[in-house]
Short mmCIF file of C-alpha atoms in Angstrom, two decimals:
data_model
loop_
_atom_site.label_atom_id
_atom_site.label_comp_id
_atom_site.label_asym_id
_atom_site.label_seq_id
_atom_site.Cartn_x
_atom_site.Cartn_y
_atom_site.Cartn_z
CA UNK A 1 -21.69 -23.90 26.53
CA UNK A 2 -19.05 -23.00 29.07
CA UNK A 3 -15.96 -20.55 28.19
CA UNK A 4 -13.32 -21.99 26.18
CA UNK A 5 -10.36 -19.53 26.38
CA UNK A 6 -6.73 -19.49 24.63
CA UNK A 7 -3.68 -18.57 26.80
CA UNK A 8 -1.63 -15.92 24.73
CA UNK A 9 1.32 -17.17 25.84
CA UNK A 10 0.74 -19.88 22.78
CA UNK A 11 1.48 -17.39 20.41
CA UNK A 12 5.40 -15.91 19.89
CA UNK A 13 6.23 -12.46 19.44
CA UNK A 14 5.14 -9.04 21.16
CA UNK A 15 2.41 -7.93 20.05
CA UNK A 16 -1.16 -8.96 20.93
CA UNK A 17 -2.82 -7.46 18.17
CA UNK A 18 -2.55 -10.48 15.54
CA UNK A 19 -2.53 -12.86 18.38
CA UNK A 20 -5.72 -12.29 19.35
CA UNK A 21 -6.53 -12.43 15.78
CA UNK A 22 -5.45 -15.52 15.29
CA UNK A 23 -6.89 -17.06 18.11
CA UNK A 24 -10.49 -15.26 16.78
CA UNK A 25 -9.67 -17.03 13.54
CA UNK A 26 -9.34 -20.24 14.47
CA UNK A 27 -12.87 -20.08 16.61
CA UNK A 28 -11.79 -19.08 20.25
CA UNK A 29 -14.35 -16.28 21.80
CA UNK A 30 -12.40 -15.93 24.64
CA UNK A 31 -8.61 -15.38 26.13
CA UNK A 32 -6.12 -15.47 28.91
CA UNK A 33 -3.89 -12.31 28.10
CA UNK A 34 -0.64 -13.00 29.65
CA UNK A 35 1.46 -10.63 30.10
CA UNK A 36 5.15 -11.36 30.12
CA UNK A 37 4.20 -13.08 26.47
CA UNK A 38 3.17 -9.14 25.16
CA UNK A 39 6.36 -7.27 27.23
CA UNK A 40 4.14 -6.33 30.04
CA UNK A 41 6.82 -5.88 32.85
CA UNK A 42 6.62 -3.06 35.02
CA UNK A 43 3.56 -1.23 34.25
CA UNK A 44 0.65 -3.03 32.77
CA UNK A 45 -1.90 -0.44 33.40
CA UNK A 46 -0.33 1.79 30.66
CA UNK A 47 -1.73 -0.88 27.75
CA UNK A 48 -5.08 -1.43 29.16
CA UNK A 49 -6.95 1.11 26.98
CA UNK A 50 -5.24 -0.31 23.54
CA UNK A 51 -5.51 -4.11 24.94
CA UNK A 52 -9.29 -4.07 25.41
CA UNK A 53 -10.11 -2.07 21.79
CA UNK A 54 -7.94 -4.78 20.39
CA UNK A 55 -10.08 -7.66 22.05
CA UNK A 56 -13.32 -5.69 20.91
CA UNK A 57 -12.10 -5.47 17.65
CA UNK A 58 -11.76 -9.23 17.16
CA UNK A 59 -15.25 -9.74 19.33
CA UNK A 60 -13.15 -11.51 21.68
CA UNK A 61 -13.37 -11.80 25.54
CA UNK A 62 -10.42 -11.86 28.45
CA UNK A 63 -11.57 -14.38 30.63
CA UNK A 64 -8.46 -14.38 33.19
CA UNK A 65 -4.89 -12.37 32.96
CA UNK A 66 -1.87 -13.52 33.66
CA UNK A 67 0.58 -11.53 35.97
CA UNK A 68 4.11 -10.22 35.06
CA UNK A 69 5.86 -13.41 36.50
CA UNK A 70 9.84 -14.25 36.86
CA UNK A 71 10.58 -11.98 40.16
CA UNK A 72 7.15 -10.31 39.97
CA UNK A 73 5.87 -13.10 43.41
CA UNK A 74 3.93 -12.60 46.14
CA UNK A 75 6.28 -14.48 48.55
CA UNK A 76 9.35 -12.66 47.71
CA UNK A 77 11.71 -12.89 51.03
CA UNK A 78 13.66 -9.01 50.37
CA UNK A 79 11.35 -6.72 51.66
CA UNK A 80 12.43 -4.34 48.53
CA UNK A 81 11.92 -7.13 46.47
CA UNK A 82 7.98 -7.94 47.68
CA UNK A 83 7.71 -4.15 47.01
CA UNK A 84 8.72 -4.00 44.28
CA UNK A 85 6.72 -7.05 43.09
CA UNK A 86 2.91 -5.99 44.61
CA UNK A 87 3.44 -2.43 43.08
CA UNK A 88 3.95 -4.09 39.97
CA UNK A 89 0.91 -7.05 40.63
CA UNK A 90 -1.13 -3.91 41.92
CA UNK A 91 -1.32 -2.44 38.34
CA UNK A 92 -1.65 -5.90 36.67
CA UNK A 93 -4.98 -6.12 39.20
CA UNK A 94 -5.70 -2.78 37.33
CA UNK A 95 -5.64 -3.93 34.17
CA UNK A 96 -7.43 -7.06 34.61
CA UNK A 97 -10.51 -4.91 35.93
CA UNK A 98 -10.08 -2.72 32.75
CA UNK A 99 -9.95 -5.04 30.28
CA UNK A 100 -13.26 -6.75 31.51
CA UNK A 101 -11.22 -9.97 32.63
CA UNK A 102 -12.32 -11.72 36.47
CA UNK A 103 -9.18 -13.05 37.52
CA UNK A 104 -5.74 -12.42 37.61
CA UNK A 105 -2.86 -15.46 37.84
CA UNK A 106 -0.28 -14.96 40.17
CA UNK A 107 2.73 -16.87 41.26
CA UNK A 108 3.53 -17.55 44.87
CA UNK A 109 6.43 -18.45 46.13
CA UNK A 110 9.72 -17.60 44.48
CA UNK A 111 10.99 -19.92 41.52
CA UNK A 112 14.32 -21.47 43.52
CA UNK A 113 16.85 -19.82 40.92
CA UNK A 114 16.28 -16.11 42.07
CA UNK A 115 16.84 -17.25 45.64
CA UNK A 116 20.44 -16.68 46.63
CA UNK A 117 22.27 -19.50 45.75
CA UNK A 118 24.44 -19.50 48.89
CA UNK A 119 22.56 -20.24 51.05
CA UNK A 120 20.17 -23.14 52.65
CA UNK A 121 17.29 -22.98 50.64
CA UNK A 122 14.97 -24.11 53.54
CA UNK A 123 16.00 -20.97 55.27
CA UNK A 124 13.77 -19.21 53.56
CA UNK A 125 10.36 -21.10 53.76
CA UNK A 126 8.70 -19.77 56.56
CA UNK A 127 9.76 -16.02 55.53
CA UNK A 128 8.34 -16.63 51.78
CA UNK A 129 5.45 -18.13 53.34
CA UNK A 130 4.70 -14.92 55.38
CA UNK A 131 5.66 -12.96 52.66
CA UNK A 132 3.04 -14.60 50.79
CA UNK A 133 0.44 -13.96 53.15
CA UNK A 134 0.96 -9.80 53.92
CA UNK A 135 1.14 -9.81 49.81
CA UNK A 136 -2.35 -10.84 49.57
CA UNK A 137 -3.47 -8.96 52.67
CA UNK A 138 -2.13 -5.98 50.37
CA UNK A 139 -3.62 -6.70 47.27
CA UNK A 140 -7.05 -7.70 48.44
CA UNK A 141 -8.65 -3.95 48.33
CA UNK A 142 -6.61 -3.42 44.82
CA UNK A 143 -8.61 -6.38 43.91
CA UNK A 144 -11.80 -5.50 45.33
CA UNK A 145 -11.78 -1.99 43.84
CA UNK A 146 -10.87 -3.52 40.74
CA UNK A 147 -13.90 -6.41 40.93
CA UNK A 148 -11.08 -8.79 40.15
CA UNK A 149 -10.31 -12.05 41.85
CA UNK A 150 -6.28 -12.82 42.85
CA UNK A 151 -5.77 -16.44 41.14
CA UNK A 152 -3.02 -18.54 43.06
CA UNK A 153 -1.37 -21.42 40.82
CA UNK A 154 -0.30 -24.49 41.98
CA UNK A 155 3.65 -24.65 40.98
CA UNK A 156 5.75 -26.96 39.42
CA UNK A 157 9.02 -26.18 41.42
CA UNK A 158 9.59 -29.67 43.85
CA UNK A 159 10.09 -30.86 39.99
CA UNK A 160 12.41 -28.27 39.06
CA UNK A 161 14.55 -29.21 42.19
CA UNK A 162 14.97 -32.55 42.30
CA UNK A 163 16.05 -32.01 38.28
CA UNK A 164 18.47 -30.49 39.90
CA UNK A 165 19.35 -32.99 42.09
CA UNK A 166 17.44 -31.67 45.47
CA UNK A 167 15.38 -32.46 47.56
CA UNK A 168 12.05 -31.20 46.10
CA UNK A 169 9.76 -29.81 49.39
CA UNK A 170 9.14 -26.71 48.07
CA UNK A 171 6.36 -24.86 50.16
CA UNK A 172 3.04 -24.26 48.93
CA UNK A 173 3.29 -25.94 45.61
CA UNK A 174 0.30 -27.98 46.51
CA UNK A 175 -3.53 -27.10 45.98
CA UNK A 176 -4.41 -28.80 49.27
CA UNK A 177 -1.69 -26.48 50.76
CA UNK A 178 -2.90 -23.36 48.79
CA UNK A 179 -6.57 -24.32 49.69
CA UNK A 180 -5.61 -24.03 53.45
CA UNK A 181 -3.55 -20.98 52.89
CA UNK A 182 -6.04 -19.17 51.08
CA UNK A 183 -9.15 -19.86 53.80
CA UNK A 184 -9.30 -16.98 56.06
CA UNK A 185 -9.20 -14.51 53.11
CA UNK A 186 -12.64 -13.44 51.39
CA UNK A 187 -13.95 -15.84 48.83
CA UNK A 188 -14.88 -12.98 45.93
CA UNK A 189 -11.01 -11.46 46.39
CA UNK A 190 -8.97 -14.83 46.70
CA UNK A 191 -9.17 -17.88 44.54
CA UNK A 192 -7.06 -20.59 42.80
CA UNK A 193 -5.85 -21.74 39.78
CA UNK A 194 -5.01 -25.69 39.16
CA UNK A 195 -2.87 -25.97 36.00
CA UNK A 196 -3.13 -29.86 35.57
CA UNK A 197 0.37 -30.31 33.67
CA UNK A 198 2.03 -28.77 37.03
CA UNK A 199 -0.03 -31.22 39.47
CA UNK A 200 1.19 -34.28 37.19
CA UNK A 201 4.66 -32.58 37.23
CA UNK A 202 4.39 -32.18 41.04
CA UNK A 203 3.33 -36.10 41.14
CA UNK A 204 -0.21 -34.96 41.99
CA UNK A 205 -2.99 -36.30 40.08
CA UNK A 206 -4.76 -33.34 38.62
CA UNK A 207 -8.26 -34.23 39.15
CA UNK A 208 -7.99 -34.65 42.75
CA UNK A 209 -5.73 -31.52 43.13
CA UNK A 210 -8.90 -30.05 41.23
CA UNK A 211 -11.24 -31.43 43.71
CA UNK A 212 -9.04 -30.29 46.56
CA UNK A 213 -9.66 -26.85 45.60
CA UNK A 214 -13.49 -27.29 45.46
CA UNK A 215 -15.30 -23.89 45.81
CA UNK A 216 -12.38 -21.47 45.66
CA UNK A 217 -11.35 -22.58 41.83
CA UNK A 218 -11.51 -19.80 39.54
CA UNK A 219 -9.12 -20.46 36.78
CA UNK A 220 -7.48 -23.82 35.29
CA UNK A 221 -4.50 -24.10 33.21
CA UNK A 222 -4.95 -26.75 30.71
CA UNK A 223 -2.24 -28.76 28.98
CA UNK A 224 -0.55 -32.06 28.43
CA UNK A 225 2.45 -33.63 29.37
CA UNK A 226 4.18 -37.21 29.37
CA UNK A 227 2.88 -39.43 31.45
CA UNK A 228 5.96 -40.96 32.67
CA UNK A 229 8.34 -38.44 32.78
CA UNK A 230 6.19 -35.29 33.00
CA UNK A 231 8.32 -31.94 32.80
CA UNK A 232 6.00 -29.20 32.66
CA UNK A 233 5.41 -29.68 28.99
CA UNK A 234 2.48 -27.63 28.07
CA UNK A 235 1.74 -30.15 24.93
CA UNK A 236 -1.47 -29.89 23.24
CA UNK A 237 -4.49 -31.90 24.86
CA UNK A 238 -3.82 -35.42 23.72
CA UNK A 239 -0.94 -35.21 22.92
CA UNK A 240 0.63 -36.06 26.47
CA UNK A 241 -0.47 -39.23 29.63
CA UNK A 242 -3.03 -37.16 30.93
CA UNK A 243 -6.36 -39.16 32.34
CA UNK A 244 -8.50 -36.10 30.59
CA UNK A 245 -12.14 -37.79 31.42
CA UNK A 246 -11.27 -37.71 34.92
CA UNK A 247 -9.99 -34.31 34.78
CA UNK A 248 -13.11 -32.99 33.25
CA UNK A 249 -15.79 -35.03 35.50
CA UNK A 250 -13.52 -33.32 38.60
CA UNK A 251 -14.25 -30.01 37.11
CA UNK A 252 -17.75 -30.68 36.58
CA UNK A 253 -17.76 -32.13 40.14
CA UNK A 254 -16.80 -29.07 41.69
CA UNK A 255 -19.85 -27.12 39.83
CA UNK A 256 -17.06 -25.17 38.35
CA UNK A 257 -18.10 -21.34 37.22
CA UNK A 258 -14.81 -20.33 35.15
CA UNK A 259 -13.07 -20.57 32.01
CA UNK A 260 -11.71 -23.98 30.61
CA UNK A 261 -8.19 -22.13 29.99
CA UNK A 262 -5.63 -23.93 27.78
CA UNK A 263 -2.34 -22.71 28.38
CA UNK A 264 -0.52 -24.65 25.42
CA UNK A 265 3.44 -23.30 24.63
CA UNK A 266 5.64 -26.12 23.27
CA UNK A 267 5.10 -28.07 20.32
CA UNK A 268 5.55 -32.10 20.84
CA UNK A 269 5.84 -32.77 16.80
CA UNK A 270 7.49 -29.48 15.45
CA UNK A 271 3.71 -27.85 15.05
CA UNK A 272 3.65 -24.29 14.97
CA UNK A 273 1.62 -22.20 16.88
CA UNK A 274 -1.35 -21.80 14.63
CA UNK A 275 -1.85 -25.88 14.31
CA UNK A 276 -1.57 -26.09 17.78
CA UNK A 277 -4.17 -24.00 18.83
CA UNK A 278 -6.03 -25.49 15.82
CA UNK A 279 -5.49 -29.28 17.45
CA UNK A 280 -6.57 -27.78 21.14
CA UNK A 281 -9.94 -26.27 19.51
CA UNK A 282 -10.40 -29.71 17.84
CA UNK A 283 -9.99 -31.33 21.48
CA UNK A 284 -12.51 -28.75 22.74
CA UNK A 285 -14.72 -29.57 20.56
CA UNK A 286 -14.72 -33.29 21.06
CA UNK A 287 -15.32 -32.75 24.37
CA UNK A 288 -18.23 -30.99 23.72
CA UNK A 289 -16.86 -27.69 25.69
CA UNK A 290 -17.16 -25.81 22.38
CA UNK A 291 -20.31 -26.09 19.50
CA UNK A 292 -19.13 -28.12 16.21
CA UNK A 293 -21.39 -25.89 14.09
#
């Protein structure tokens, strides 16, 4: 059977301790710990110790991590900013190693609303784009010390602008764009992340976006959204448009070697937390990704 893990961001509240109990529960082995849903800012190395003695108590295993996100981007344009940002990534790299997890999920370029507001937007492409690049340049011995691969995830953010009424070309919210970006950096250090819901989003169809990425995919993001007037949902497998058979033969196509990761936040029919996780293990299971014993 391939790993099945449960994003912790499906779970409100602070602590990870019952989370990860509830996910154990309900018949998950295995997790993405993300960190802005448990408080992580700053310094995520400090909770390492009590995170993984909390996953060994529940017999549970971190497949991926996800980064301290909002400002915490590799493309940031300030140079205090980016600083700021891969000292905090650097520790999150930390953790990831110590908690036994392969791969950490980062965000690229900035979301639009921290960039300043006054100014041309495009101004600022190239400059995030290099950004970008001396980020991971930076972070690839962190990485390699840690045995941990840096996870880049497609974005949702052409989406975001032209909700807001602009012109959504957003660099590097592509996975053929991220595929190109991330060649000439070493395969075991640099990798990618498709989160289907984001490629629909985007207007991308998810399974070739997952075929685009080919060898270097490491992590996915699944969840659902509408077909028609996708918004970054993160619904419950079936519970969105999504072509799902096509999404899993792309993943199979690409002799995929990581977790099946569903990142699931938002309820579609008032669920709460526990059902949905409950309805995504059901999906799993029919699907034959997890055993029905």
């Amino acid at each position: 059977m391939v790993q099945v893990s449960y994003s912790t961001y499906g779970f409100p509240g602070g602590e990870f301790e019952p989370t990860f109990e509830q996910i154990a529960e309900i018949g998950f082995e295995c997790v993405e710990f993300a960190c802005d849903r448990h408080g992580v800012e700053d310094h995520p190395l400090e909770i390492a110790a009590d995170v993984k003695r909390a996953l060994d108590h529940q017999n549970l295993t971190a497949t991926t991590v996800h980064a301290p996100a909002r400002r915490n981007v590799l493309g940031a344009p300030d140079n205090e900013w980016r600083t700021q940002a891969i000292a905090v990534l650097a520790d999150a790299l930390r953790l990831t190693g110590e908690i036994g997890a392969r791969g950490l999920v980062i965000h690229g370029i900035p979301n639009p609303m921290f960039l300043p507001q006054d100014q041309d937007m495009r101004s600022f492409y190239t400059e995030m784009v290099d950004a970008m690049r001396r980020s991971v340049e930076d972070l690839i011995p962190v990485a390699e010390q840690a045995g941990v691969r840096i996870l880049l995830e497609n974005l949702p953010y052409n989406w975001d602008l032209r909700a807001a009424g602009r012109d959504g070309d957003y660099p590097l919210m592509h996975v053929e764009d991220l595929r190109a970006f991330i060649e000439p950096f070493p395969f075991d250090q640099v990798g990618l992340i498709v989160d289907v819901g984001h490629s629909w989003t985007n207007g991308q169809d998810p399974a070739s976006e997952i075929l685009a990425a080919g060898n270097r995919l490491w992590g996915t993001h699944l969840q659902d959204v509408d077909r028609d007037d996708p918004q970054d949902n993160h619904w419950a497998p079936l519970q969105g448009g999504l072509d799902w058979s096509s999404i899993l033969k792309a993943i199979e196509e690409v002799n995929y070697a990581g977790a099946h990761t569903f990142e699931i936040i938002r309820p579609r029919h008032d669920e709460t937390a526990e059902e949905l996780a409950r309805m995504t293990f059901s999906a799993a299971q029919s699907w034959g990704l997890v055993s029905t014993a």
